Short mmCIF file of C-alpha atoms in Angstrom, two decimals:
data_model
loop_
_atom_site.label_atom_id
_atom_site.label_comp_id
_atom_site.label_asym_id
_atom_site.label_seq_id
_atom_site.Cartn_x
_atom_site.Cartn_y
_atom_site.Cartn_z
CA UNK A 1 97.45 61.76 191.04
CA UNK A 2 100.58 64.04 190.48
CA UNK A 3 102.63 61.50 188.89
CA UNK A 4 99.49 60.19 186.56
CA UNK A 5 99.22 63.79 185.35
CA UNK A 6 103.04 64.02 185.09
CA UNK A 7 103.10 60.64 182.80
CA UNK A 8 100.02 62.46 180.84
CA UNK A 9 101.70 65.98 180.37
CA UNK A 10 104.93 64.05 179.46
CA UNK A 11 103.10 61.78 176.66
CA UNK A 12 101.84 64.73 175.15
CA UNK A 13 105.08 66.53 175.42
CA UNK A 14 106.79 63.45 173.87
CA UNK A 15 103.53 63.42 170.84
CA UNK A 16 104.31 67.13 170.39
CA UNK A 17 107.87 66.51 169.84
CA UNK A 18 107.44 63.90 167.21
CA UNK A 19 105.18 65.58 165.47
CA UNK A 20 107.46 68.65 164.98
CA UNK A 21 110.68 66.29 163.84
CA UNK A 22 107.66 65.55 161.38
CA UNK A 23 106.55 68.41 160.03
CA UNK A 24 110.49 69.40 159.78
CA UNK A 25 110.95 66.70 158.07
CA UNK A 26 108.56 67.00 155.40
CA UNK A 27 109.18 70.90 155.09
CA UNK A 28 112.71 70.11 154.35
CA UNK A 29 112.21 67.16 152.23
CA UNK A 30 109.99 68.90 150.38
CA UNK A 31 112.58 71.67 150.03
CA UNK A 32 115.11 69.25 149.09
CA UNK A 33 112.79 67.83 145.97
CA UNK A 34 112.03 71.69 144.87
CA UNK A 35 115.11 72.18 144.93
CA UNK A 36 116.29 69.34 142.99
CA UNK A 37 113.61 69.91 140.37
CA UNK A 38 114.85 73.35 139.72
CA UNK A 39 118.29 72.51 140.12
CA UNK A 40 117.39 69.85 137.17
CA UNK A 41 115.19 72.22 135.66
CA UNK A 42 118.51 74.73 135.06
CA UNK A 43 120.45 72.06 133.54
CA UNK A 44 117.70 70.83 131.05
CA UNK A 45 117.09 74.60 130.07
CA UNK A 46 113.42 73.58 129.34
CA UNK A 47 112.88 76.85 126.96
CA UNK A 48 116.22 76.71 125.38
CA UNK A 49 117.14 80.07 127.12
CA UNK A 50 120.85 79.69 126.82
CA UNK A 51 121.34 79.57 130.70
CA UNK A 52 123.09 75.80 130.24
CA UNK A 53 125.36 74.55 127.83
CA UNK A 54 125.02 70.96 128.66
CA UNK A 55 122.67 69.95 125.22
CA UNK A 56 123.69 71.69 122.37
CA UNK A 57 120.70 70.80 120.09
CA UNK A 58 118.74 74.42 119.05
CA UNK A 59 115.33 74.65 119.22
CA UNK A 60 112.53 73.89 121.15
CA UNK A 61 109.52 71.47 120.47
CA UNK A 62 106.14 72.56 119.36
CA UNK A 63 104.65 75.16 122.16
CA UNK A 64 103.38 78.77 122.26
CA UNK A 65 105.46 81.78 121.00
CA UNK A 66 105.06 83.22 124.50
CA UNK A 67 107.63 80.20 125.95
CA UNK A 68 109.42 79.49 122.44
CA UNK A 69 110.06 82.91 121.34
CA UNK A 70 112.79 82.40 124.05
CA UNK A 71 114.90 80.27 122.24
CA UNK A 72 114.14 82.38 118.52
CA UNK A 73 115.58 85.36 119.67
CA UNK A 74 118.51 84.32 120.84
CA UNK A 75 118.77 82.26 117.36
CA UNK A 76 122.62 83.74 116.29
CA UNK A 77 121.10 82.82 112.75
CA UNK A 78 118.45 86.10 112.77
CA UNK A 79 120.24 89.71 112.22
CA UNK A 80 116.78 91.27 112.08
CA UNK A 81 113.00 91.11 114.65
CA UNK A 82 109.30 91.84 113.90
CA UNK A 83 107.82 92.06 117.43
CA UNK A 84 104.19 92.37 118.44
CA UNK A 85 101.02 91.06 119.08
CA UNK A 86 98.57 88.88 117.05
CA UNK A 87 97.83 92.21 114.26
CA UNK A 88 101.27 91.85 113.36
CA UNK A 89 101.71 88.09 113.05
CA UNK A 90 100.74 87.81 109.35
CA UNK A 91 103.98 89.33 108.39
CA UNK A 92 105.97 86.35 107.22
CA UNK A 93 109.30 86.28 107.85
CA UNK A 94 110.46 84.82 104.22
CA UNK A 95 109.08 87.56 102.63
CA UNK A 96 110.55 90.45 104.32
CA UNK A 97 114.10 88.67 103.78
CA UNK A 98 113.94 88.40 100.17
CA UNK A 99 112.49 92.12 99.81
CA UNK A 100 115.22 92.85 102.43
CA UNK A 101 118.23 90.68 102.32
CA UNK A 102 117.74 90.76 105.98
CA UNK A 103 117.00 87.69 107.95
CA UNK A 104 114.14 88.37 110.21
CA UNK A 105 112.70 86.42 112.96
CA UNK A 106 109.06 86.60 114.05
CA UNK A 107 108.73 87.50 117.85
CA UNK A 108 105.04 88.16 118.11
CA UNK A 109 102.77 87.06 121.21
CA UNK A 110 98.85 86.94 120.48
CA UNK A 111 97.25 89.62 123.03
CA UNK A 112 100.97 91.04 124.08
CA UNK A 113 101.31 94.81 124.88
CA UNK A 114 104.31 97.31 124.89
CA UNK A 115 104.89 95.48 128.14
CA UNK A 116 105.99 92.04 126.66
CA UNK A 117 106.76 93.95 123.32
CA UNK A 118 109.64 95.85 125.22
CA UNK A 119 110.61 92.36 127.22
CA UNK A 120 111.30 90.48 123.55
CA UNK A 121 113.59 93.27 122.37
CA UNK A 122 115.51 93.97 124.93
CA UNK A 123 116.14 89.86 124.93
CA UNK A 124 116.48 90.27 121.22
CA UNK A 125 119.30 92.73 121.86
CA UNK A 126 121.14 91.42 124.57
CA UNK A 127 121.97 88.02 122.52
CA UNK A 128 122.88 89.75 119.54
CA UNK A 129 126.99 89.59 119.20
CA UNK A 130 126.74 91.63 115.89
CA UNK A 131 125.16 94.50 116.06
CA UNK A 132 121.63 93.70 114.60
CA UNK A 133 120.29 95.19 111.39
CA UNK A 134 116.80 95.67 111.90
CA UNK A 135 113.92 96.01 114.36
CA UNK A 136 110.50 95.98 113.34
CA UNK A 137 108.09 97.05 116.07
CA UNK A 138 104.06 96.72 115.61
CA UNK A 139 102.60 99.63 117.69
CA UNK A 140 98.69 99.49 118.36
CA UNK A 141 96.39 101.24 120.81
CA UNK A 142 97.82 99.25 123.60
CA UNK A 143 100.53 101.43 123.50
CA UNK A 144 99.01 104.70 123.77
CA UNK A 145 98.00 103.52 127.19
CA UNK A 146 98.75 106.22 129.94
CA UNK A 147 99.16 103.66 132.51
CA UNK A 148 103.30 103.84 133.76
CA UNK A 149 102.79 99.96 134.49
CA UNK A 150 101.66 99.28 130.94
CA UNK A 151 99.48 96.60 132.42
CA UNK A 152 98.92 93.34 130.65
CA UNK A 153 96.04 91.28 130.40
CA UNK A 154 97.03 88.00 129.39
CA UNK A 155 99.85 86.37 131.57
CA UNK A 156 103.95 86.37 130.28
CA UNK A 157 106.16 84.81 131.32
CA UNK A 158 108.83 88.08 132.47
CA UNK A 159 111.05 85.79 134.53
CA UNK A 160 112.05 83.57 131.47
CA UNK A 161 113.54 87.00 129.56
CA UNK A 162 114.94 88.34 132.75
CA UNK A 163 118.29 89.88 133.34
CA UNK A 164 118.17 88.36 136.94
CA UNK A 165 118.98 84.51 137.55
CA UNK A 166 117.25 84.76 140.55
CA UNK A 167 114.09 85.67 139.12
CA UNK A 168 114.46 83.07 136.62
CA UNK A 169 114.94 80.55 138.82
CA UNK A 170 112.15 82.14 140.90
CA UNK A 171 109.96 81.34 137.73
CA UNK A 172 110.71 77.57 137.40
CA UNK A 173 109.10 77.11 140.13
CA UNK A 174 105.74 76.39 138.85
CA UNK A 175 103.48 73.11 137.89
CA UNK A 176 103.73 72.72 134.25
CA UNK A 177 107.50 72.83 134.62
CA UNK A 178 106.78 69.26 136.18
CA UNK A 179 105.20 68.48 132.40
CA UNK A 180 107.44 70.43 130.25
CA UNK A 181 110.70 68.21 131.66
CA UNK A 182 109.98 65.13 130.21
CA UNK A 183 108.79 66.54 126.56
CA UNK A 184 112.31 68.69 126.95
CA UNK A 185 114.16 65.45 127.66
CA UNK A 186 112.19 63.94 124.70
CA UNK A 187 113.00 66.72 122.19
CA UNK A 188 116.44 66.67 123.29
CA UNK A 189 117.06 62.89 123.34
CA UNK A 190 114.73 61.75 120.64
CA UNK A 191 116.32 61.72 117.13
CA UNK A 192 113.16 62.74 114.87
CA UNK A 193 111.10 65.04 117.79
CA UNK A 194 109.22 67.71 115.76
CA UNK A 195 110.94 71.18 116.10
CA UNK A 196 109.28 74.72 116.60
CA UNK A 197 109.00 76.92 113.48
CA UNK A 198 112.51 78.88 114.20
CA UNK A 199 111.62 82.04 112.24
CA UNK A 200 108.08 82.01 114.53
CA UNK A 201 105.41 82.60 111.76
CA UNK A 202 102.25 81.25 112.05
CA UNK A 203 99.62 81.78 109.44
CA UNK A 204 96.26 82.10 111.43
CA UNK A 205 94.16 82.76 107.89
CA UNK A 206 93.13 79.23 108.42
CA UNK A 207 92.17 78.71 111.58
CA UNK A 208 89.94 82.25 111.55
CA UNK A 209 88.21 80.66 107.92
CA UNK A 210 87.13 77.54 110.08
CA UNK A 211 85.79 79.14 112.45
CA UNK A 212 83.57 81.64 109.76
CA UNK A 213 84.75 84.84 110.30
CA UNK A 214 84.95 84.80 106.41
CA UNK A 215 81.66 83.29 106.14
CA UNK A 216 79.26 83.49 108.97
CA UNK A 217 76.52 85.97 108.42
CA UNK A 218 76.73 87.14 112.54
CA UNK A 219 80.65 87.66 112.59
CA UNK A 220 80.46 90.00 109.29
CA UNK A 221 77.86 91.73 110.79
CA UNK A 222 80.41 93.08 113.87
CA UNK A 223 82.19 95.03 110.62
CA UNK A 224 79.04 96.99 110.52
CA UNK A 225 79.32 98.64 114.40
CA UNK A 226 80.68 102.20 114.20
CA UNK A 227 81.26 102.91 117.78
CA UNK A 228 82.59 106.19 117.60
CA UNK A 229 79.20 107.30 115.34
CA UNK A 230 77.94 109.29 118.28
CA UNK A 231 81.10 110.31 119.77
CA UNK A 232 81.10 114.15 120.55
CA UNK A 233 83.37 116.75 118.39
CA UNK A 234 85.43 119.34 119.43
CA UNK A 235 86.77 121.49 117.41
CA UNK A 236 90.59 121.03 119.60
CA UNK A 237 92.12 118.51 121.52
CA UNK A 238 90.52 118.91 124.89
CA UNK A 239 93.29 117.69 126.48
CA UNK A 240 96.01 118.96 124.38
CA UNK A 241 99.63 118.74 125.79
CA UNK A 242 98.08 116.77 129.19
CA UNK A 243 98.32 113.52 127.40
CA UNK A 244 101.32 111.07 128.69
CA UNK A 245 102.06 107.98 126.74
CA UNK A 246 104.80 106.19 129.13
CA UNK A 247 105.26 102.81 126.26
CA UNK A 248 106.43 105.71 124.04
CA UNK A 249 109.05 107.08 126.38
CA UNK A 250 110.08 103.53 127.22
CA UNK A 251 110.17 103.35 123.34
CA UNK A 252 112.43 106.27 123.20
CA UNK A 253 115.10 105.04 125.40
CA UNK A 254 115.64 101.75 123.27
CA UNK A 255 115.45 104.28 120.11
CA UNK A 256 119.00 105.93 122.09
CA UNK A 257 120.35 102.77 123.06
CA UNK A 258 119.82 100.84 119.67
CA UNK A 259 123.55 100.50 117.68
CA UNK A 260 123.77 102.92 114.72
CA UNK A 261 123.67 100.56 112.20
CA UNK A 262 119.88 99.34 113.18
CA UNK A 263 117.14 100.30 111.75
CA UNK A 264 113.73 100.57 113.62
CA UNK A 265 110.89 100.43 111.87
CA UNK A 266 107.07 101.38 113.96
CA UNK A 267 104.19 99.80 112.17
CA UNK A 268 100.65 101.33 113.13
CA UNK A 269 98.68 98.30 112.15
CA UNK A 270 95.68 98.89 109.81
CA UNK A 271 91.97 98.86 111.69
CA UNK A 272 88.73 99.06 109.85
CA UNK A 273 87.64 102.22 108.61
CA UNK A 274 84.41 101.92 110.92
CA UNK A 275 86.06 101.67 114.07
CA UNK A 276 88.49 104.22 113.56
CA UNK A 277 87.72 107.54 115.26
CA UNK A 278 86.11 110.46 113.54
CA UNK A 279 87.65 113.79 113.31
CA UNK A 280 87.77 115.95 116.21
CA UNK A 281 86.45 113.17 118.56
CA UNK A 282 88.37 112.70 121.73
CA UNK A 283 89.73 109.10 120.87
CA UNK A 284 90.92 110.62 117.23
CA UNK A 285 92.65 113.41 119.21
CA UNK A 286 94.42 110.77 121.25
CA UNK A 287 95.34 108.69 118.32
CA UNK A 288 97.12 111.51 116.81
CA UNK A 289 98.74 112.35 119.96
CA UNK A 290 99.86 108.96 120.63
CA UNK A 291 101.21 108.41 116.82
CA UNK A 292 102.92 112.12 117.45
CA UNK A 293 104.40 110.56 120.48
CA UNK A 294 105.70 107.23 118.92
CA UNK A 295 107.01 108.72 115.99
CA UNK A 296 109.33 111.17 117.88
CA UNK A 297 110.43 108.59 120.24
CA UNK A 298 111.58 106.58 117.20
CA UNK A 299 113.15 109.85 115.67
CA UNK A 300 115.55 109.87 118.43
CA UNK A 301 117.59 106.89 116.31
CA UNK A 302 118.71 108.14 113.20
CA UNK A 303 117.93 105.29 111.54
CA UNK A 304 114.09 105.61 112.28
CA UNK A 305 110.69 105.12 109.84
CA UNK A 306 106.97 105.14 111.02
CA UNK A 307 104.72 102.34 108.68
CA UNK A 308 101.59 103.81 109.13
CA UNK A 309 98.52 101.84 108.31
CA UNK A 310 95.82 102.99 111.00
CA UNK A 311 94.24 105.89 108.14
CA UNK A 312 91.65 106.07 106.05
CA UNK A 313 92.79 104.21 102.95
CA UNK A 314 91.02 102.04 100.12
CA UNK A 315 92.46 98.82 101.68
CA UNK A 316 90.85 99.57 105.08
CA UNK A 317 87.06 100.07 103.27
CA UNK A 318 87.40 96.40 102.43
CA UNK A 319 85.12 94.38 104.57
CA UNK A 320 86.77 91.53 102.61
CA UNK A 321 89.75 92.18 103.88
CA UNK A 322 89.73 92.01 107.28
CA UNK A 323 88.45 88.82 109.64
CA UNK A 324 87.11 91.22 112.62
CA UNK A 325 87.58 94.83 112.76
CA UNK A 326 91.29 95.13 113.91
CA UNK A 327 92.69 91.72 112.49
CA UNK A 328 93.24 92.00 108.64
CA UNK A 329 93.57 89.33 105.99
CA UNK A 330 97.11 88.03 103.99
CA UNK A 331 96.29 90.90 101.09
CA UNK A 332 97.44 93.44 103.50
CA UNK A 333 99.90 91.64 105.14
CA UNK A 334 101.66 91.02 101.72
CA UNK A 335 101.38 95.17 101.58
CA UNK A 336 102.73 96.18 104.62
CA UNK A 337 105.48 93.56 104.22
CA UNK A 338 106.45 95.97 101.10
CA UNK A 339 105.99 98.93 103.12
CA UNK A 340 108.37 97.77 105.50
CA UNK A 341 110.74 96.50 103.16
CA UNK A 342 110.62 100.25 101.14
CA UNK A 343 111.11 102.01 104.51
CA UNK A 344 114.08 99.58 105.31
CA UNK A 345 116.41 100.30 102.06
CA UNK A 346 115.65 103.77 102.67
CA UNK A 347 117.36 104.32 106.23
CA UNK A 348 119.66 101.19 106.01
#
């Protein structure tokens, strides 16, 4: 009976042991085909990051700004960046060049914060070799956010901007890098592969017509809502000097860092009159604060201007003008785009 049991504890011994040279194995095969993929991954540059020199075509194919806006602002051929989110997005480019003589690039991310915001220009920056003569920089509520983390809603890719190769690496590892490869390798390799706008504008007037915020009865109705209609007044800020706005100190210590020949230009971006805050209502009172804020962080650059568009003006009592209440129509694009221009020959 001894040795039966002895054959039986020594098959399962022997079962036990193959399994683990298994499971090895597969763990390190598996790591050895992760590896590889990244490893590949690197090479290709997928995103046109400028972490391999092995394909020297520019550009990336047709994809999100998000992922493309990699390769744009590294682009050696823009001297000037509009960065922000999709309120700023109307700003074209072309325009502000020939009002400028600058060459600007688009960087803007639909539903970005100051998080991302702070991400693209510190990217935009860092692959400048000349210093660079302008940054444009859309500022909304999401920056008056008193929240150190400035949390962000919609997911960014961090790890493709980072300073650290490790994280960047780190951030290749993921599934649609498995899908991205071959349409890199086909972009790359392919001699008429459609290429990304480089300048980044997109012209969404379109797209929100289709889909009737022009035209449907129930969208142009939303213009209507005054949220703040029932908001209670004070007659001071009841939380005057309490309020912390962290994106603006973050804001303030690119201001220092920024060359002296750059110009930064903040754009509050226009809202409809109805959803902008009433005097003495606690929102208004953080508005002002947060503009306050903003402004002096950008102050601390010599070269500084403040766009402001988030008042009561005629342009902003234009129901015509605006798709939804914070997203406004080419009209006031073309305006601001003058604004900016005006505020650039000014400090440049």
């Amino acid at each position: 009976m001894n040795s039966s049991i002895s054959s039986s504890e020594a098959a399962v011994q022997h079962d036990g042991t193959l399994w683990r040279r298994f499971a090895i194995t597969l763990v390190v095969a598996t790591l050895a085909v992760l590896a590889a993929i990244v490893a590949l991954a690197i090479v290709v540059d997928p995103y046109d990051s400028g972490r391999s020199a092995l394909f020297e075509k520019p550009g990336v194919r047709p994809q999100g700004p998000r992922t493309a806006n990699a390769s744009r602002g590294r682009d050696p051929a823009f001297d000037a960046m509009v960065v922000g989110n999709s309120r700023i997005q109307l700003l074209s480019p072309e325009r502000l060049n020939q009002g400028s003589g600058l060459n600007f690039v688009q960087l803007a991310v639909p539903g970005s914060g100051p998080k991302e915001h702070l991400a693209l220009i510190d990217w935009f920056l860092r692959h400048r070799k000349a210093p660079p003569r302008a940054v444009v920089v859309s500022v909304d509520d999401l920056w008056c956010t008193s929240d150190p983390a400035l949390p962000n809603d919609k997911p960014f890719p961090f790890w493709l901007y980072s300073r650290d190769p490790l994280e960047y690496a780190e951030g290749l590892v993921r599934f649609d890098l498995l899908e991205e490869l071959p349409m890199r390798f086909a972009y790359l390799l392919g001699k008429d592969q459609e290429r990304a706008r480089p300048d980044g504008y997109w012209d969404y007037e379109p797209e929100y017509t289709a889909l009737g915020y022009t035209t449907n009865p129930a969208i142009r109705k939303r213009l209507e809502q005054k949220p703040y209609a029932s908001a209670e007044r004070f007659e001071r800020d009841p939380q005057e000097g309490k309020r912390r706005f962290p994106a603006a100190e973050r804001l303030k210590e690119v201001a220092a860092s920024l060359p002296a020949e750059t110009a930064l230009v903040l754009i509050v971006p226009p809202a409809y009159i109805n959803i902008q805050p009433p005097a003495g209502t606690e929102k208004a009172f953080s508005l002002q604060a947060c503009k306050a804020a903003l402004t002096a962080a950008a102050q601390v650059h010599p070269k500084s201007a403040v766009v402001d568009w988030r008042v009561d003006r005629p342009e902003n009592r234009n129901p015509n003008l605006f798709f939804d209440a914070l997203h406004y129509r080419l009209p006031i694009a073309r305006q601001i785009e003058k604004d900016v221009t005006a505020a650039l020959r000014r400090v440049l």
